[in-house]
Short mmCIF file of C-alpha atoms and ligand atoms in Angstrom, two decimals:
data_model
loop_
_atom_site.label_atom_id
_atom_site.label_comp_id
_atom_site.label_asym_id
_atom_site.label_seq_id
_atom_site.Cartn_x
_atom_site.Cartn_y
_atom_site.Cartn_z
CA UNK A 4 -91.20 166.72 205.86
CA UNK A 5 -88.24 165.53 203.78
CA UNK A 6 -86.61 162.52 205.52
CA UNK A 7 -82.88 162.42 206.22
CA UNK A 8 -80.85 159.30 205.48
CA UNK A 9 -80.07 158.64 209.14
CA UNK A 10 -82.09 158.01 212.26
CA UNK A 11 -81.56 160.93 214.67
CA UNK A 12 -80.57 159.65 218.10
CA UNK A 13 -81.15 161.88 221.09
CA UNK A 14 -79.27 161.73 224.41
CA UNK A 15 -80.83 163.73 227.25
CA UNK A 16 -79.04 164.96 230.36
CA UNK A 17 -80.09 166.91 233.44
CA UNK A 18 -76.77 168.78 233.43
CA UNK A 19 -73.53 168.64 231.46
CA UNK A 20 -70.44 170.78 231.28
CA UNK A 21 -71.15 171.66 227.63
CA UNK A 22 -73.38 169.76 225.19
CA UNK A 23 -70.71 170.28 222.50
CA UNK A 24 -68.12 168.56 224.70
CA UNK A 25 -70.50 165.71 225.58
CA UNK A 26 -71.28 165.17 221.90
CA UNK A 27 -67.57 165.19 221.04
CA UNK A 28 -67.03 162.41 223.62
CA UNK A 29 -69.83 160.37 222.01
CA UNK A 30 -68.52 161.08 218.49
CA UNK A 31 -65.05 159.87 219.50
CA UNK A 32 -66.69 156.59 220.55
CA UNK A 33 -68.25 156.32 217.09
CA UNK A 34 -71.67 158.00 217.47
CA UNK A 35 -73.17 158.37 213.98
CA UNK A 36 -74.36 161.41 212.07
CA UNK A 37 -77.58 162.79 213.49
CA UNK A 38 -76.63 162.15 217.13
CA UNK A 39 -78.02 164.88 219.38
CA UNK A 40 -77.18 165.85 222.96
CA UNK A 41 -79.74 167.86 224.93
CA UNK A 42 -79.27 169.20 228.47
CA UNK A 43 -81.45 171.15 230.88
CA UNK A 44 -78.43 173.11 232.08
CA UNK A 45 -74.73 173.52 231.34
CA UNK A 46 -72.08 174.23 233.95
CA UNK A 47 -69.51 175.47 231.41
CA UNK A 48 -71.55 176.53 228.38
CA UNK A 49 -69.33 178.09 225.76
CA UNK A 50 -69.73 180.90 223.24
CA UNK A 51 -67.35 181.74 220.41
CA UNK A 52 -63.75 182.84 220.94
CA UNK A 53 -63.59 181.46 224.48
CA UNK A 54 -66.61 183.43 225.68
CA UNK A 55 -69.12 182.09 228.19
CA UNK A 56 -72.69 181.03 227.40
CA UNK A 57 -74.68 181.37 230.60
CA UNK A 58 -76.77 178.21 230.77
CA UNK A 59 -79.18 178.02 233.73
CA UNK A 60 -82.25 175.77 233.90
CA UNK A 61 -84.94 177.18 231.62
CA UNK A 62 -82.70 177.47 228.57
CA UNK A 63 -82.45 175.11 225.61
CA UNK A 64 -79.01 173.54 225.08
CA UNK A 65 -78.56 171.17 222.17
CA UNK A 66 -75.71 169.89 220.01
CA UNK A 67 -75.97 167.91 216.80
CA UNK A 68 -73.36 165.94 214.85
CA UNK A 69 -73.45 166.39 211.06
CA UNK A 70 -71.17 165.17 208.27
CA UNK A 71 -72.02 167.20 205.16
CA UNK A 72 -71.36 165.58 201.79
CA UNK A 73 -68.83 168.31 201.05
CA UNK A 74 -66.75 168.26 204.25
CA UNK A 75 -64.88 171.46 203.51
CA UNK A 76 -68.21 173.28 203.63
CA UNK A 77 -68.89 172.69 207.33
CA UNK A 78 -68.90 176.49 207.69
CA UNK A 79 -72.34 176.38 206.01
CA UNK A 80 -73.79 174.53 209.01
CA UNK A 81 -74.21 177.43 211.45
CA UNK A 82 -76.13 179.31 208.75
CA UNK A 83 -78.40 176.31 208.33
CA UNK A 84 -78.89 176.07 212.12
CA UNK A 85 -79.62 179.82 212.28
CA UNK A 86 -82.43 179.47 209.73
CA UNK A 87 -83.82 176.46 211.66
CA UNK A 88 -83.87 178.51 214.90
CA UNK A 89 -85.66 181.40 213.16
CA UNK A 90 -88.25 178.98 211.77
CA UNK A 91 -88.70 177.39 215.21
CA UNK A 92 -89.10 180.67 217.09
CA UNK A 93 -91.44 182.03 214.41
CA UNK A 94 -93.66 179.00 214.93
CA UNK A 95 -93.65 179.34 218.73
CA UNK A 96 -93.91 183.11 219.16
CA UNK A 97 -96.94 185.22 218.23
CA UNK A 98 -96.52 186.98 214.87
CA UNK A 99 -96.02 190.42 216.47
CA UNK A 100 -92.49 189.43 217.46
CA UNK A 101 -89.72 190.19 215.01
CA UNK A 102 -87.35 187.19 214.75
CA UNK A 103 -84.19 187.82 212.79
CA UNK A 104 -80.61 186.72 212.18
CA UNK A 105 -77.44 188.61 213.02
CA UNK A 106 -74.19 187.63 211.34
CA UNK A 107 -72.52 185.34 212.00
CA UNK A 108 -74.31 183.26 214.62
CA UNK A 109 -76.90 185.17 216.66
CA UNK A 110 -80.67 185.15 216.62
CA UNK A 111 -82.50 188.27 217.73
CA UNK A 112 -86.10 188.81 218.78
CA UNK A 113 -87.15 192.45 218.71
CA UNK A 114 -83.44 193.24 218.26
CA UNK A 115 -82.42 191.47 221.48
CA UNK A 116 -80.24 188.35 221.55
CA UNK A 117 -82.26 185.22 222.29
CA UNK A 118 -80.01 182.51 220.82
CA UNK A 119 -76.48 181.77 219.68
CA UNK A 120 -74.71 179.01 217.77
CA UNK A 121 -71.28 177.52 218.41
CA UNK A 122 -70.03 175.42 215.52
CA UNK A 123 -66.92 173.27 215.95
CA UNK A 124 -65.11 170.97 213.54
CA UNK A 125 -64.78 167.28 214.34
CA UNK A 126 -62.94 164.29 212.88
CA UNK A 127 -60.98 163.78 209.68
CA UNK A 128 -61.24 162.59 206.07
CA UNK A 129 -64.70 161.25 205.23
CA UNK A 130 -65.64 161.69 208.88
CA UNK A 131 -64.85 165.38 208.88
CA UNK A 132 -67.92 167.10 210.16
CA UNK A 133 -69.40 169.62 212.50
CA UNK A 134 -70.63 169.69 216.07
CA UNK A 135 -73.27 172.38 216.00
CA UNK A 136 -74.26 173.75 219.42
CA UNK A 137 -77.44 175.73 219.87
CA UNK A 138 -78.37 177.76 222.92
CA UNK A 139 -81.82 179.40 223.10
CA UNK A 140 -83.20 181.34 226.06
CA UNK A 141 -86.66 179.82 226.33
CA UNK A 142 -87.97 179.89 229.92
CA UNK A 143 -84.86 181.64 231.23
CA UNK A 144 -85.85 184.22 233.87
CA UNK A 145 -84.76 187.76 233.00
CA UNK A 146 -82.79 188.02 236.26
CA UNK A 147 -80.49 185.25 234.96
CA UNK A 148 -79.71 187.49 231.98
CA UNK A 149 -78.92 190.63 234.00
CA UNK A 150 -75.21 190.44 233.19
CA UNK A 151 -75.94 190.61 229.46
CA UNK A 152 -77.97 193.80 229.21
CA UNK A 153 -75.38 195.95 227.50
CA UNK A 154 -76.45 197.59 224.27
CA UNK A 155 -76.53 197.10 221.34
CA UNK A 156 -77.63 193.48 221.80
CA UNK A 157 -79.25 192.90 225.17
CA UNK A 158 -80.19 189.34 226.10
CA UNK A 159 -83.78 188.19 226.27
CA UNK A 160 -85.80 184.96 226.53
CA UNK A 161 -89.25 183.85 225.45
CA UNK A 162 -90.57 184.05 229.01
CA UNK A 163 -89.08 187.56 229.42
CA UNK A 164 -90.81 188.68 226.23
CA UNK A 165 -94.11 187.05 227.14
CA UNK A 166 -94.66 188.08 230.78
CA UNK A 167 -93.33 184.87 232.31
CA UNK A 168 -95.18 182.48 230.00
CA UNK A 169 -93.56 179.00 230.00
CA UNK A 170 -93.02 177.04 226.80
CA UNK A 171 -92.87 173.23 226.77
CA UNK A 172 -89.22 172.33 226.07
CA UNK A 173 -90.13 169.05 224.34
CA UNK A 174 -92.24 170.99 221.89
CA UNK A 175 -89.27 173.25 221.11
CA UNK A 176 -87.06 170.19 220.71
CA UNK A 177 -89.49 168.50 218.33
CA UNK A 178 -90.08 171.58 216.20
CA UNK A 179 -86.38 172.41 216.05
CA UNK A 180 -85.32 168.89 215.07
CA UNK A 181 -87.94 168.76 212.31
CA UNK A 182 -86.87 172.15 210.91
CA UNK A 183 -83.15 171.40 211.17
CA UNK A 184 -83.22 167.99 209.51
CA UNK A 185 -85.62 169.18 206.84
CA UNK A 186 -83.26 172.02 205.94
CA UNK A 187 -80.25 169.67 206.15
CA UNK A 188 -81.78 167.24 203.68
CA UNK A 189 -82.59 170.14 201.39
CA UNK A 190 -78.99 171.34 201.78
CA UNK A 191 -77.55 167.90 200.96
CA UNK A 192 -79.62 167.88 197.76
CA UNK A 193 -79.35 171.48 196.59
CA UNK A 194 -76.24 172.88 198.26
CA UNK A 195 -75.79 176.16 200.10
CA UNK A 196 -77.64 178.48 197.65
CA UNK A 197 -81.19 178.01 199.03
CA UNK A 198 -79.95 178.18 202.65
CA UNK A 199 -77.99 181.31 201.78
CA UNK A 200 -81.14 182.87 200.30
CA UNK A 201 -83.23 181.95 203.37
CA UNK A 202 -80.56 183.32 205.68
CA UNK A 203 -80.42 186.69 203.88
CA UNK A 204 -84.20 186.90 203.75
CA UNK A 205 -84.33 186.51 207.53
CA UNK A 206 -81.54 188.98 208.28
CA UNK A 207 -83.17 192.33 209.08
CA UNK A 208 -79.80 194.10 208.76
CA UNK A 209 -79.51 193.55 205.00
CA UNK A 210 -79.75 196.95 203.29
CA UNK A 211 -78.99 198.82 206.54
CA UNK A 212 -75.97 200.85 207.58
CA UNK A 213 -73.68 198.69 209.70
CA UNK A 214 -70.38 198.85 211.53
CA UNK A 215 -68.01 195.90 211.84
CA UNK A 216 -65.49 196.16 214.63
CA UNK A 217 -62.19 194.30 214.91
CA UNK A 218 -61.76 193.43 211.23
CA UNK A 219 -58.58 191.45 210.57
CA UNK A 220 -55.67 191.84 209.88
CA UNK A 221 -55.36 195.15 211.78
CA UNK A 222 -58.53 195.00 213.95
CA UNK A 223 -59.97 198.03 212.15
CA UNK A 224 -63.59 199.24 212.22
CA UNK A 225 -65.44 199.40 208.92
CA UNK A 226 -68.78 201.08 208.19
CA UNK A 227 -70.96 200.62 205.14
CA UNK A 228 -74.23 199.17 203.90
CA UNK A 229 -74.78 195.47 204.41
CA UNK A 230 -75.35 194.02 200.98
CA UNK A 231 -75.68 190.38 202.04
CA UNK A 232 -73.50 187.37 202.78
CA UNK A 233 -71.00 185.86 200.36
CA UNK A 234 -71.02 182.33 199.00
CA UNK A 235 -68.61 181.31 201.78
CA UNK A 236 -70.54 183.05 204.53
CA UNK A 237 -68.62 186.34 204.77
CA UNK A 238 -70.27 189.75 205.08
CA UNK A 239 -70.54 191.73 201.84
CA UNK A 240 -70.31 195.43 202.58
CA UNK A 241 -70.78 198.44 200.31
CA UNK A 242 -68.44 201.15 201.52
CA UNK A 243 -69.05 203.47 198.56
CA UNK A 244 -65.97 202.23 196.67
CA UNK A 245 -65.96 200.47 193.31
CA UNK A 246 -66.04 196.98 194.82
CA UNK A 247 -67.87 195.37 197.71
CA UNK A 248 -65.73 194.29 200.61
CA UNK A 249 -65.94 190.75 201.91
CA UNK A 250 -65.39 190.50 205.67
CA UNK A 251 -64.83 187.12 207.27
CA UNK A 252 -64.52 188.03 210.95
CA UNK A 253 -65.49 190.86 213.27
CA UNK A 254 -68.36 192.09 215.45
CA UNK A 255 -71.34 193.52 213.64
CA UNK A 256 -73.57 196.33 214.89
CA UNK A 257 -76.34 198.01 212.99
CA UNK A 258 -77.71 201.56 212.70
CA UNK A 259 -81.33 200.51 212.31
CA UNK A 260 -82.76 203.74 210.91
C1 BT5 B 463 -72.68 182.46 221.07
O1 BT5 B 463 -71.41 182.92 221.32
O2 BT5 B 463 -73.65 183.16 220.97
C2 BT5 B 463 -72.77 180.97 220.95
C3 BT5 B 463 -73.55 180.34 222.05
C4 BT5 B 463 -73.71 178.85 221.86
C5 BT5 B 463 -74.25 178.16 223.09
C6 BT5 B 463 -74.56 176.71 222.83
S1 BT5 B 463 -75.47 176.01 224.11
C7 BT5 B 463 -75.25 174.43 223.47
C8 BT5 B 463 -73.81 174.38 222.98
N1 BT5 B 463 -72.91 174.02 224.05
C9 BT5 B 463 -72.06 175.00 224.37
O3 BT5 B 463 -71.17 174.94 225.25
N2 BT5 B 463 -72.29 176.06 223.57
C10 BT5 B 463 -73.34 175.78 222.63
P1 BT5 B 463 -70.96 184.43 221.24
O4 BT5 B 463 -71.44 185.05 219.95
O5 BT5 B 463 -69.52 184.39 221.48
O6 BT5 B 463 -71.76 185.13 222.41
C11 BT5 B 463 -71.34 184.99 223.73
C12 BT5 B 463 -71.71 186.28 224.45
O7 BT5 B 463 -73.15 186.34 224.61
C13 BT5 B 463 -71.14 186.35 225.87
O8 BT5 B 463 -69.87 186.97 225.86
C14 BT5 B 463 -72.17 187.19 226.59
O9 BT5 B 463 -71.96 188.58 226.37
C15 BT5 B 463 -73.48 186.83 225.89
N3 BT5 B 463 -74.23 185.78 226.60
C16 BT5 B 463 -73.78 184.80 227.41
N4 BT5 B 463 -74.77 184.00 227.80
C17 BT5 B 463 -75.89 184.47 227.21
C18 BT5 B 463 -77.23 184.06 227.20
N5 BT5 B 463 -77.66 182.99 227.86
N6 BT5 B 463 -78.11 184.79 226.46
C19 BT5 B 463 -77.71 185.86 225.75
N7 BT5 B 463 -76.45 186.31 225.72
C20 BT5 B 463 -75.53 185.62 226.44
#
């Protein structure tokens, strides 16, 4: 494994409001890069755009503080975390399961949502960085995910996929940290290009017909073929016109066949 130039420091909690908020508190008190907050449950777990992340016992809730060398590129970090989650789940799950990425911040197993990432900016100047929050449904019972069974992306967990099998959370934590910091070191040395390539390789929607809903500025819906992601993390869509469209926000769905 490639070492990082800091010593990761892990804080564990039985329950917190949100691991991102707990890490922000620690960062404000001067916690260094590589500080991690892990909790067994969250009482106010957050998704993007003010959404909820249901966080009962059995799930994996972790936040990590990172200060990339190029601060204005903190938007690369959720892509890096997404690849680390795919690598972690691919190591834990039997090979028959299909682990893949969905733009911008979801991880799917057999086309169901198993994990999400919430990336938030922190600090200023040379201490401008990212608080990257990761939620993965590991031993989460399926009944806890009943409210999130709407298509196209129903929620699932490892135990739901594997007939109630329980995975050791410390093992997940160790594997994930190793993958994340290895990729981060690689990123600090080589930039976004290799992470970008790994992300696209692990996105099963590339080359498929997709629809993006709520595209700014007029909240329109756009359909086309997903060509890949852009250098700044936008979606590149072929709509049949002369040029590819770059889309920076919206909700993606895929016509798989
Ligand atoms: C996400 O948001 O997917 C980002 C989730 C990030 C959670 C982590 S946990 C550690 C850290 N601390 C936090 O407070 N947050 C981060 P988004 O793409 O907006 O998806 C949210 C939507 O997913 C909700 O509106 C629900 O429909 C659905 N959902 C909620 N809880 C879920 C769960 N446990 N599993 C699957 N889907 C869920």
